[in-house]
Short mmCIF file of C-alpha atoms and ligand atoms in Angstrom, two decimals:
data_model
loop_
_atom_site.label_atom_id
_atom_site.label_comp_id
_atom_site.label_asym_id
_atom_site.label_seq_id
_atom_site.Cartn_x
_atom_site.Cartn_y
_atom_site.Cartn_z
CA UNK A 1 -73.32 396.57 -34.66
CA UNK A 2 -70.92 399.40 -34.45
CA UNK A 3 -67.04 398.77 -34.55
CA UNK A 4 -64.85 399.18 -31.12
CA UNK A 5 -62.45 401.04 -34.06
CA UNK A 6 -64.99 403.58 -34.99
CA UNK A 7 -64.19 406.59 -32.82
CA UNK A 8 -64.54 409.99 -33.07
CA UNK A 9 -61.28 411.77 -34.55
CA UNK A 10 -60.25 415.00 -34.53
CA UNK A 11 -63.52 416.14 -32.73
CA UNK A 12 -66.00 414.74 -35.75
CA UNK A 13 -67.14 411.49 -36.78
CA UNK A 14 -65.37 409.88 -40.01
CA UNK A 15 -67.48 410.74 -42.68
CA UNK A 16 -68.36 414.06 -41.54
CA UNK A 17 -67.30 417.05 -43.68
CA UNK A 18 -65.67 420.07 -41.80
CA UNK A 19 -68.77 422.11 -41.94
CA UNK A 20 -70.34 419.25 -40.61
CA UNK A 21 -73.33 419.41 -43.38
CA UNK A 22 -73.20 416.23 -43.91
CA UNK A 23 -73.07 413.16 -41.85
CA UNK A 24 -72.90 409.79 -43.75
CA UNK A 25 -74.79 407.13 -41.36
CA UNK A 26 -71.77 404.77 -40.91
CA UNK A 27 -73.77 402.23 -39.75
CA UNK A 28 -74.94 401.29 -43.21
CA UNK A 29 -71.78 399.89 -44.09
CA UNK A 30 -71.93 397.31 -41.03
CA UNK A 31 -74.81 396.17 -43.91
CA UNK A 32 -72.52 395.49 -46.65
CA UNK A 33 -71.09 391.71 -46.97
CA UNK A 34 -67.50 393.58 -48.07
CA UNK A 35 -64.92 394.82 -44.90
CA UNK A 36 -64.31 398.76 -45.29
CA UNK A 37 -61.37 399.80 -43.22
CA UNK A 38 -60.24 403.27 -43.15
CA UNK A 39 -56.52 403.98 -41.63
CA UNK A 40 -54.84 407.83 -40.43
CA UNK A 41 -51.63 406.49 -40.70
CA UNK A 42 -50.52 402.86 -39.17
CA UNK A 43 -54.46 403.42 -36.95
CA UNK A 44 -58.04 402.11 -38.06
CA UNK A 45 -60.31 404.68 -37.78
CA UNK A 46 -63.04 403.11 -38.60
CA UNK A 47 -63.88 399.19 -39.77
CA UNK A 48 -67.25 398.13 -40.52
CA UNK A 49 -68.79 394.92 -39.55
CA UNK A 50 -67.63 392.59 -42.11
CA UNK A 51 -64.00 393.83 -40.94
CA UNK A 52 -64.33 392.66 -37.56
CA UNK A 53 -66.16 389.37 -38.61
CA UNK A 54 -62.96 388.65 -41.71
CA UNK A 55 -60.70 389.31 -38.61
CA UNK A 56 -58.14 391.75 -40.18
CA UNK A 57 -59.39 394.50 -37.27
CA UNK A 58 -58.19 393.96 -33.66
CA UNK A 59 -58.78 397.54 -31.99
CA UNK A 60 -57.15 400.24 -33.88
CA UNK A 61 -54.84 397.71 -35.11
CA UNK A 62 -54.46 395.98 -38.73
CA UNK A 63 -53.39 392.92 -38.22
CA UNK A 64 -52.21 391.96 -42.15
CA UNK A 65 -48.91 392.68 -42.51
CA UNK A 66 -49.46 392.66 -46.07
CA UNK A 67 -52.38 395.39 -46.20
CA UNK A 68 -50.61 397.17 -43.51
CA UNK A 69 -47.70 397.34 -46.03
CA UNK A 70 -50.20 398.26 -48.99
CA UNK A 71 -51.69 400.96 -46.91
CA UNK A 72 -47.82 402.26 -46.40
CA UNK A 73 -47.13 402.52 -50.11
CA UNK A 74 -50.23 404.07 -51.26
CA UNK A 75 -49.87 406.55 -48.09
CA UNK A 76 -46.71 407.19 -49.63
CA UNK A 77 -47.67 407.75 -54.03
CA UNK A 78 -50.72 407.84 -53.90
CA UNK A 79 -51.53 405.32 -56.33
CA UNK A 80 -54.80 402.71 -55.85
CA UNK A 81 -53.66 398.88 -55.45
CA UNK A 82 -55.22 396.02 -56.08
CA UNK A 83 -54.02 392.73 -54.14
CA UNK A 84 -55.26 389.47 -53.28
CA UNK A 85 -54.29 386.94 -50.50
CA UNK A 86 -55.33 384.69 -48.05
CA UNK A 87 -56.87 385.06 -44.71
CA UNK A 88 -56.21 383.01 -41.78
CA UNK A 89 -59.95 381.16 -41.19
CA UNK A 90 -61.44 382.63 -37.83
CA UNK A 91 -62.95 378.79 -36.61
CA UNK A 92 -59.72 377.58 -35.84
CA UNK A 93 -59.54 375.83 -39.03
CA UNK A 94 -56.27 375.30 -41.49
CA UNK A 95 -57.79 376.26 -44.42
CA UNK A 96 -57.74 380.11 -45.14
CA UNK A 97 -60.18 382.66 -47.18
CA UNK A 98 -58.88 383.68 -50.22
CA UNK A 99 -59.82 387.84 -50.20
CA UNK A 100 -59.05 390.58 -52.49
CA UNK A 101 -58.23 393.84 -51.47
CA UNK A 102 -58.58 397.47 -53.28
CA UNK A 103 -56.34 400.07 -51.02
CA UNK A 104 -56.46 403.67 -51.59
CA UNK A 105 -56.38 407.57 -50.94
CA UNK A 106 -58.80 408.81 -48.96
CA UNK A 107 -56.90 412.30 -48.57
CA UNK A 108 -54.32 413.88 -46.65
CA UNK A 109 -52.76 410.91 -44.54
CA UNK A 110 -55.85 408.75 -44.65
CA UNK A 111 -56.08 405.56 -46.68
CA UNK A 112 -59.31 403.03 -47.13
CA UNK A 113 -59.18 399.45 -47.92
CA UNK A 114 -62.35 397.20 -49.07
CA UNK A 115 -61.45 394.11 -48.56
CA UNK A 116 -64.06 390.92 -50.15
CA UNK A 117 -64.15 387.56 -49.41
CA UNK A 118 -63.42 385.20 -52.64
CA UNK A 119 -64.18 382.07 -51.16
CA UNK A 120 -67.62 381.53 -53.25
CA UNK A 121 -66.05 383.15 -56.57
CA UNK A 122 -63.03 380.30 -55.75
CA UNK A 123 -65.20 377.63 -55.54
CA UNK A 124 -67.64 378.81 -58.62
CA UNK A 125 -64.41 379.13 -60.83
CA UNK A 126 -63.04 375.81 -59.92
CA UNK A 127 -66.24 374.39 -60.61
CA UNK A 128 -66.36 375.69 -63.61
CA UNK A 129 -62.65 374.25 -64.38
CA UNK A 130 -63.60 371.13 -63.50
CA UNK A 131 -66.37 370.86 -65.43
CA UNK A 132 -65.16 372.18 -68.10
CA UNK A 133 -61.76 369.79 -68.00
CA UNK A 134 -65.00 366.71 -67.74
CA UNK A 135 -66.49 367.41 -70.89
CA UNK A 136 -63.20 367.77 -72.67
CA UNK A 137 -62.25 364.20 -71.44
CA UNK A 138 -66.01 363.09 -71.95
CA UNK A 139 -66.11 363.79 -75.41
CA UNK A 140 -62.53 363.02 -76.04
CA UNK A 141 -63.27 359.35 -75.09
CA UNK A 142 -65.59 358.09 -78.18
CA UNK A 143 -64.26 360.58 -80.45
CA UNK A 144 -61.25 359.56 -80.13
CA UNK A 145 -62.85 355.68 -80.14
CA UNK A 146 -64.23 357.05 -83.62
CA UNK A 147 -60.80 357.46 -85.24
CA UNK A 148 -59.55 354.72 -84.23
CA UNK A 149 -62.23 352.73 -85.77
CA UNK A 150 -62.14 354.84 -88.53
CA UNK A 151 -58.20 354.17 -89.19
CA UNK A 152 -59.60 350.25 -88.73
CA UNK A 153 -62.72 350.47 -91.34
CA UNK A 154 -59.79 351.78 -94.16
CA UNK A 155 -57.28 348.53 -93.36
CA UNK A 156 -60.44 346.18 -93.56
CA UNK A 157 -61.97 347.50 -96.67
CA UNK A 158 -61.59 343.68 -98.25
CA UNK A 159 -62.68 342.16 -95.17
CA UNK A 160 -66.90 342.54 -94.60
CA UNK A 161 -67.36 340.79 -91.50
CA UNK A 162 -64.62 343.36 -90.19
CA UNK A 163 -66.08 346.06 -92.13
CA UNK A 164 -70.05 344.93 -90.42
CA UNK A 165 -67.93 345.03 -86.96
CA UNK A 166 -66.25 348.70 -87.10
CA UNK A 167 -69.23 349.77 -88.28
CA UNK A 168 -72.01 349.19 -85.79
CA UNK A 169 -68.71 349.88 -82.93
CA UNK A 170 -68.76 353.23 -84.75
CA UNK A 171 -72.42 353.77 -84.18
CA UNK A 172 -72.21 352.65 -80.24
CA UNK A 173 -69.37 355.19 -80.08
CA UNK A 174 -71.80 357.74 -82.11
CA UNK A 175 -74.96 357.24 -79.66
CA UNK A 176 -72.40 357.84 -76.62
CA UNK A 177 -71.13 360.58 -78.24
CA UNK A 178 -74.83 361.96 -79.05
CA UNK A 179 -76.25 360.95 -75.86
CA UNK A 180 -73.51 363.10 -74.13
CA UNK A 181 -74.18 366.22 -76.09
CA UNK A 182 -77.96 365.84 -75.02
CA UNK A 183 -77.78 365.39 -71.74
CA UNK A 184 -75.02 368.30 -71.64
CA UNK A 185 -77.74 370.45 -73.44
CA UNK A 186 -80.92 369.16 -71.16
CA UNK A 187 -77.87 370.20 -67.90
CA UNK A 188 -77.31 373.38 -69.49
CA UNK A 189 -81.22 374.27 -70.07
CA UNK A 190 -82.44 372.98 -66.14
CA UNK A 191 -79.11 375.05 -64.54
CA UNK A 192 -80.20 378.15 -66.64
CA UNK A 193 -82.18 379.07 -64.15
CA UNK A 194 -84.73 379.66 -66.40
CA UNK A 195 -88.17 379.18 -65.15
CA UNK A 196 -89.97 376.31 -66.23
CA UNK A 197 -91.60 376.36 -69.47
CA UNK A 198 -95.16 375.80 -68.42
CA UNK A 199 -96.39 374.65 -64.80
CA UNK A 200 -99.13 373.23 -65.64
CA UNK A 201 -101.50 370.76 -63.45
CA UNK A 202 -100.17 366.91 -64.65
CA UNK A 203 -101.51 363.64 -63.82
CA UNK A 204 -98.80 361.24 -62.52
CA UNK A 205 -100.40 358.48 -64.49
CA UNK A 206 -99.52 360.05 -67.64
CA UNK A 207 -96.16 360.82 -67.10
CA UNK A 208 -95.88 357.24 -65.51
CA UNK A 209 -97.56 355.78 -68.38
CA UNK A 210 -95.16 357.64 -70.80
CA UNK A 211 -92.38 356.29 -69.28
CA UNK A 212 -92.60 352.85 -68.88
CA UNK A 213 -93.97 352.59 -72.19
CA UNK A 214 -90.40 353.74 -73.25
CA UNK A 215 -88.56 352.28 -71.20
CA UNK A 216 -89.93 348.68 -71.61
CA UNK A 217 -87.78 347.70 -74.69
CA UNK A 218 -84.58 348.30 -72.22
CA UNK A 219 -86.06 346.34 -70.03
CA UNK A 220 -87.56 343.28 -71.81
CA UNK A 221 -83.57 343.81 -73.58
CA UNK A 222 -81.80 343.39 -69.87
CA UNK A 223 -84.55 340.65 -68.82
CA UNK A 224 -85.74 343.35 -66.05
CA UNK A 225 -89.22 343.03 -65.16
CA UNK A 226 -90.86 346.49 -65.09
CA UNK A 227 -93.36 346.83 -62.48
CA UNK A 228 -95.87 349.33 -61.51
CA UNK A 229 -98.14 350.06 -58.46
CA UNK A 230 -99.27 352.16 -55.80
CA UNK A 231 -101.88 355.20 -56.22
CA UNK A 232 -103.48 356.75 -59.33
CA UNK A 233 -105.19 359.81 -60.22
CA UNK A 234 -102.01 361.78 -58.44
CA UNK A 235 -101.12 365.49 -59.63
CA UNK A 236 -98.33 367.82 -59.44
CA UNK A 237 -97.34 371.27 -60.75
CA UNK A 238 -94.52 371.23 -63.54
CA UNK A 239 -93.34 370.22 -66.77
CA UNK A 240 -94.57 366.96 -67.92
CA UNK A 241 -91.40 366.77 -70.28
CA UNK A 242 -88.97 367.36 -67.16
CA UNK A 243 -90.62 365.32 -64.78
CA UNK A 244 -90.61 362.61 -67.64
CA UNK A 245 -86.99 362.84 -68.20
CA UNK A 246 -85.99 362.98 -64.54
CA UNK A 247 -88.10 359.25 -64.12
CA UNK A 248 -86.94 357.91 -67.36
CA UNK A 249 -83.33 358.32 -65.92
CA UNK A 250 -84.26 356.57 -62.53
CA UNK A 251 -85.60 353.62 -64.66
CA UNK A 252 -82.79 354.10 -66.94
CA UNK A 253 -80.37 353.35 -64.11
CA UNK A 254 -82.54 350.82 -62.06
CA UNK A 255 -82.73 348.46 -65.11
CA UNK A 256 -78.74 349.30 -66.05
CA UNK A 257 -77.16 348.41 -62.83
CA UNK A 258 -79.67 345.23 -62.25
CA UNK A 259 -78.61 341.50 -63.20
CA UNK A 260 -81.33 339.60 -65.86
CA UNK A 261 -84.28 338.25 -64.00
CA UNK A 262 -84.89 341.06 -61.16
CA UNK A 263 -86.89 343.32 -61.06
CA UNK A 264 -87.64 347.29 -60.83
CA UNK A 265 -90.76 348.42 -59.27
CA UNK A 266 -92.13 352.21 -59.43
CA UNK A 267 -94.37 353.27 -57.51
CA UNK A 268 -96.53 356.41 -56.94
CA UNK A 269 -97.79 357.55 -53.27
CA UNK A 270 -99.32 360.60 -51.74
CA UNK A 271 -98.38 361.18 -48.29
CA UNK A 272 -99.47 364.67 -46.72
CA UNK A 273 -99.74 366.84 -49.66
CA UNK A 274 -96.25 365.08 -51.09
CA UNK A 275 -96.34 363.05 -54.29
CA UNK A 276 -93.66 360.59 -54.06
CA UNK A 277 -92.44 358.85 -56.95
CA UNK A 278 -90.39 355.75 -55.64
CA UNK A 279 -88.37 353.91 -58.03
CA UNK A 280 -86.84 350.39 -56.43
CA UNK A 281 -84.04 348.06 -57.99
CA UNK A 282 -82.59 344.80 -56.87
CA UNK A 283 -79.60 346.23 -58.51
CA UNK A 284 -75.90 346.24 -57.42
CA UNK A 285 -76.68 348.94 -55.06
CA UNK A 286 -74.07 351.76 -54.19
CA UNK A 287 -71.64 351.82 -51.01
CA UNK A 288 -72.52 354.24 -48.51
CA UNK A 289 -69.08 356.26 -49.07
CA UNK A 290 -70.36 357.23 -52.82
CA UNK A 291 -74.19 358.10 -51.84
CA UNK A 292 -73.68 361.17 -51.41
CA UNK A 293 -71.55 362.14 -54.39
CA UNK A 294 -74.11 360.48 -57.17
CA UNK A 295 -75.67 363.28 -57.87
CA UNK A 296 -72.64 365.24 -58.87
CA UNK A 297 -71.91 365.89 -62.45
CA UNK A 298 -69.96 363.10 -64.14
CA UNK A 299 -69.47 361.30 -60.67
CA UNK A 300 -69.56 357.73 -61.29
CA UNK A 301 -69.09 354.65 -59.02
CA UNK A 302 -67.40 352.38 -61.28
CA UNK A 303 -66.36 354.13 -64.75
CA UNK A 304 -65.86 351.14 -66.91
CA UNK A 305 -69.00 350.18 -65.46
CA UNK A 306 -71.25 353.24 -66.57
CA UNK A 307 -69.44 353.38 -69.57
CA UNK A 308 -70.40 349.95 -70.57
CA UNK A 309 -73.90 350.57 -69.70
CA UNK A 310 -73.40 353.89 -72.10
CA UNK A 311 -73.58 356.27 -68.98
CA UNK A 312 -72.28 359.22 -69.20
CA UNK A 313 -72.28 360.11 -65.26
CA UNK A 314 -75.02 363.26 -65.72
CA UNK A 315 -78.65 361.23 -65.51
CA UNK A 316 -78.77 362.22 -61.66
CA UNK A 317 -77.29 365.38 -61.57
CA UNK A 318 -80.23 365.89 -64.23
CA UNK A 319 -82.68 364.60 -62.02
CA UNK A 320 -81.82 367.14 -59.21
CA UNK A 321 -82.00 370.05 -60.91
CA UNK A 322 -85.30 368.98 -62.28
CA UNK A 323 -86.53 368.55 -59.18
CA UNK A 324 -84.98 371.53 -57.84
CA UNK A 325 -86.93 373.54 -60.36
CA UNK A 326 -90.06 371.82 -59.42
CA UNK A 327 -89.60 372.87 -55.75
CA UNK A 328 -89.28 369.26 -54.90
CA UNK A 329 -86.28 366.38 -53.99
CA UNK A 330 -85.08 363.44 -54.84
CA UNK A 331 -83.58 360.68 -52.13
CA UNK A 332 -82.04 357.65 -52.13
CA UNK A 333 -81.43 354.52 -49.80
CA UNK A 334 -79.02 352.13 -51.34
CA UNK A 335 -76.82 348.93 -50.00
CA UNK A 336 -74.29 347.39 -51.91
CA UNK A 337 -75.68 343.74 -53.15
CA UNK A 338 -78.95 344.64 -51.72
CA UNK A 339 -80.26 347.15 -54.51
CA UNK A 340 -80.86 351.06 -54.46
CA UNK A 341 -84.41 353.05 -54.02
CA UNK A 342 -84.53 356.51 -55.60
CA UNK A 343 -87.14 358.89 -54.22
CA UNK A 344 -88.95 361.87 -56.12
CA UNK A 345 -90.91 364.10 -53.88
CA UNK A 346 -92.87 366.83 -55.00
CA UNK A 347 -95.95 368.82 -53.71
CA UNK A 348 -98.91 367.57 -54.92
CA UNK A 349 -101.13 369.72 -57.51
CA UNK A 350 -103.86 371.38 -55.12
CA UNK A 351 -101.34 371.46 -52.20
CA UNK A 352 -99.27 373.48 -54.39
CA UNK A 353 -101.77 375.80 -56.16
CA UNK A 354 -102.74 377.15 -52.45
CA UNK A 355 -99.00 377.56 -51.39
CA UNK A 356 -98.13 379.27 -54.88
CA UNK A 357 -95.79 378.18 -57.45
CA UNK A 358 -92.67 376.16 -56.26
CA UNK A 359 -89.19 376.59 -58.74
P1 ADP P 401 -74.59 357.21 -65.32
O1 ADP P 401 -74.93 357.83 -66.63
O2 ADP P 401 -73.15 356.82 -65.19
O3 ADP P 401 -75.54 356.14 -64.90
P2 ADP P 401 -75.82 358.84 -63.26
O4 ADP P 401 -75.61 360.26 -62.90
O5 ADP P 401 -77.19 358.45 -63.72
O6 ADP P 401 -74.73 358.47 -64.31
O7 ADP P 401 -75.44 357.98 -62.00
C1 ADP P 401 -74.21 358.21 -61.35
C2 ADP P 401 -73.64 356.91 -60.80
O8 ADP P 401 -74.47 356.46 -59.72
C3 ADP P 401 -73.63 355.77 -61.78
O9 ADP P 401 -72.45 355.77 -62.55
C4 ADP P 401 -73.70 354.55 -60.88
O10 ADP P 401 -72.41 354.24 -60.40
C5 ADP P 401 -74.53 355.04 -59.70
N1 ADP P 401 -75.96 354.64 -59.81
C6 ADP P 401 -76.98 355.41 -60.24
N2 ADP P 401 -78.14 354.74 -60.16
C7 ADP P 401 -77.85 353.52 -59.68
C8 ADP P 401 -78.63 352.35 -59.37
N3 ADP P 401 -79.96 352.33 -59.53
N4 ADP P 401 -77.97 351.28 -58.87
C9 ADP P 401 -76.64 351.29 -58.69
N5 ADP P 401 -75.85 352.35 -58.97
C10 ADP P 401 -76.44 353.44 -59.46
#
């Protein structure tokens, strides 16, 4: 797409040298994702494509004040600036891009501006800040809880029943603390990036098998009856270890958020060329406002909830990225009272060997 600002000046295209040797195609900067204006005094002379679509080009005018006013000053020393603002949204929308700007001499009167949008960069870096304020708080919580009892154990040194009591609240407040580090680490490891370990062709019996195994003591602990059905001799392509971890926390959950005496079932399906890995509670289900924010990091329904349970809000954001490594998904269904279903879907082994490696 060529710009309506583009225009021949001075009898030669921008970009062409006075002996007219060489001739830069212009139209490879309507490629670039960054807006490249170029100004002979207060007129564009040319704008690419990601000018027009940023909006800061109407004709051969520049509609910023505040890059208009950039473009006057470096006109007028010479000297490159670097500024950043915000951009009125182009869908009709209040909020506005953040964009930083780098204005400069082209030569003679001439001055260029590239102009890039910020508004992923924003949102990375206040992700970042947010998680990074999280784990402060996170691990402030039972440390915190571990001076405390600490300060407690010294004043009850005569007393052993106190002594017995600080002591094994110490050790809660340890696993918590412990738990939290290894579930930051396993986050860390799955968001790398990295690719998996080993895809290797695993039978959904063994992983299943793995997993209830371990998490039957929790169960048999809550009164939760752990139940399995559905198809055997499944396979997928992955890591056994991930896939493990990612249904252990499912269970994890299903038996946490369940009252004595119900019941969890998993269950393993095939349905074209998808293994499905369904894991059902008659839990305390979760309100339809907060479905769709489980899965972020540290997002928790009811706090003193999870934290009684020893949650530390990261099990599901776990389980997506393992599954998002694995080329697969997970879903849920949930009503409050009723009890939640959480849904692993990934291609089956041989599907997947013929349609390459998914992650
Ligand atoms: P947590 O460690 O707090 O359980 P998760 O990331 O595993 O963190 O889950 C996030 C939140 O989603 C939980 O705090 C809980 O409120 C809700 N949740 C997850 N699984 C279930 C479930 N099976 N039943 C009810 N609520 C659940």
């Amino acid at each position: 797409m060529l710009s309506g600002a583009r225009r021949r000046t001075g009898g030669r295209t921008h970009g062409e040298t006075a002996t007219g040797a060489t001739r830069l195609p212009l139209g490879l900067l309507d490629e670039v994702p960054v807006a490249v204006v170029a100004l002979r005094g207060d007129d564009v002379v040319f704008a690419n494509a990601a000018a027009h679509r940023l909006g800061i080009v109407r004709g051969t005018f520049l509609v910023v004040a505040e890059l208009r006013q950039t473009a006057r000053l470096v006109r007028r020393d010479g000297l490159r600036r670097e500024i950043t603002l915000t951009l009125p949204s182009a869908q009709l929308s209040p909020t506005r891009i953040p964009v930083r700007a780098e204005v400069f001499l082209l030569g003679g009167d001439e001055v260029g501006a590239v102009v890039e949008d910020q508004t992923e960069a924003s949102r990375v870096e206040a992700v970042r800040r947010d998680f990074v304020a999280n784990v402060g708080h996170e691990v402030k919580t039972p440390v915190g809880a571990i001076a405390l009892l600490a300060e407690a154990l010294k004043e009850a040194r005569d007393d052993p029943v106190a002594v017995a009591r600080f002591v094994d609240r110490i050790a809660v407040e340890t696993q918590r603390l412990s738990r939290l580090v290894q579930e930051l680490l396993d986050l860390s490891r799955l968001q790398g990036g990295e690719p998996l370990p080993e895809m290797t062709v695993i039978g959904v019996d063994a992983v299943v098998n793995e997993v209830v195994e371990r998490m039957s003591p929790m169960a048999d602990a809550k009164q939760v009856r752990l139940v399995v059905d559905g198809e055997s001799g499944l396979a997928v392509l992955g890591d056994a270890g991930q896939l493990a971890m990612a249904l252990a926390n499912l269970i994890d959950n299903a038996i946490s958020y369940s009252a004595p005496g119900s019941r969890v079932a998993l269950t393993a399906k095939c349905r074209e060329d998808v293994v499905e890995l369904v894991v059902a509670d008659q839990g305390v289900g979760i309100a339809h406002v907060d479905l769709v924010r489980v899965f972020e990091r540290f997002y928790r329904v009811d706090p003193a909830r999870s934290r009684e349970t020893g949650g530390t809000g990261l099990g599901l954001a776990i389980v997506k990225h393992v599954m998002n490594n694995h080329g697969g998904e997970v879903t849920v269904w949930s009503t409050p009272g009723v009890g939640s279903t959480f849904t692993l879907r990934l291609p089956e082994a041989a599907a997947a060997d013929g349609g390459g490696q998914p992650g």
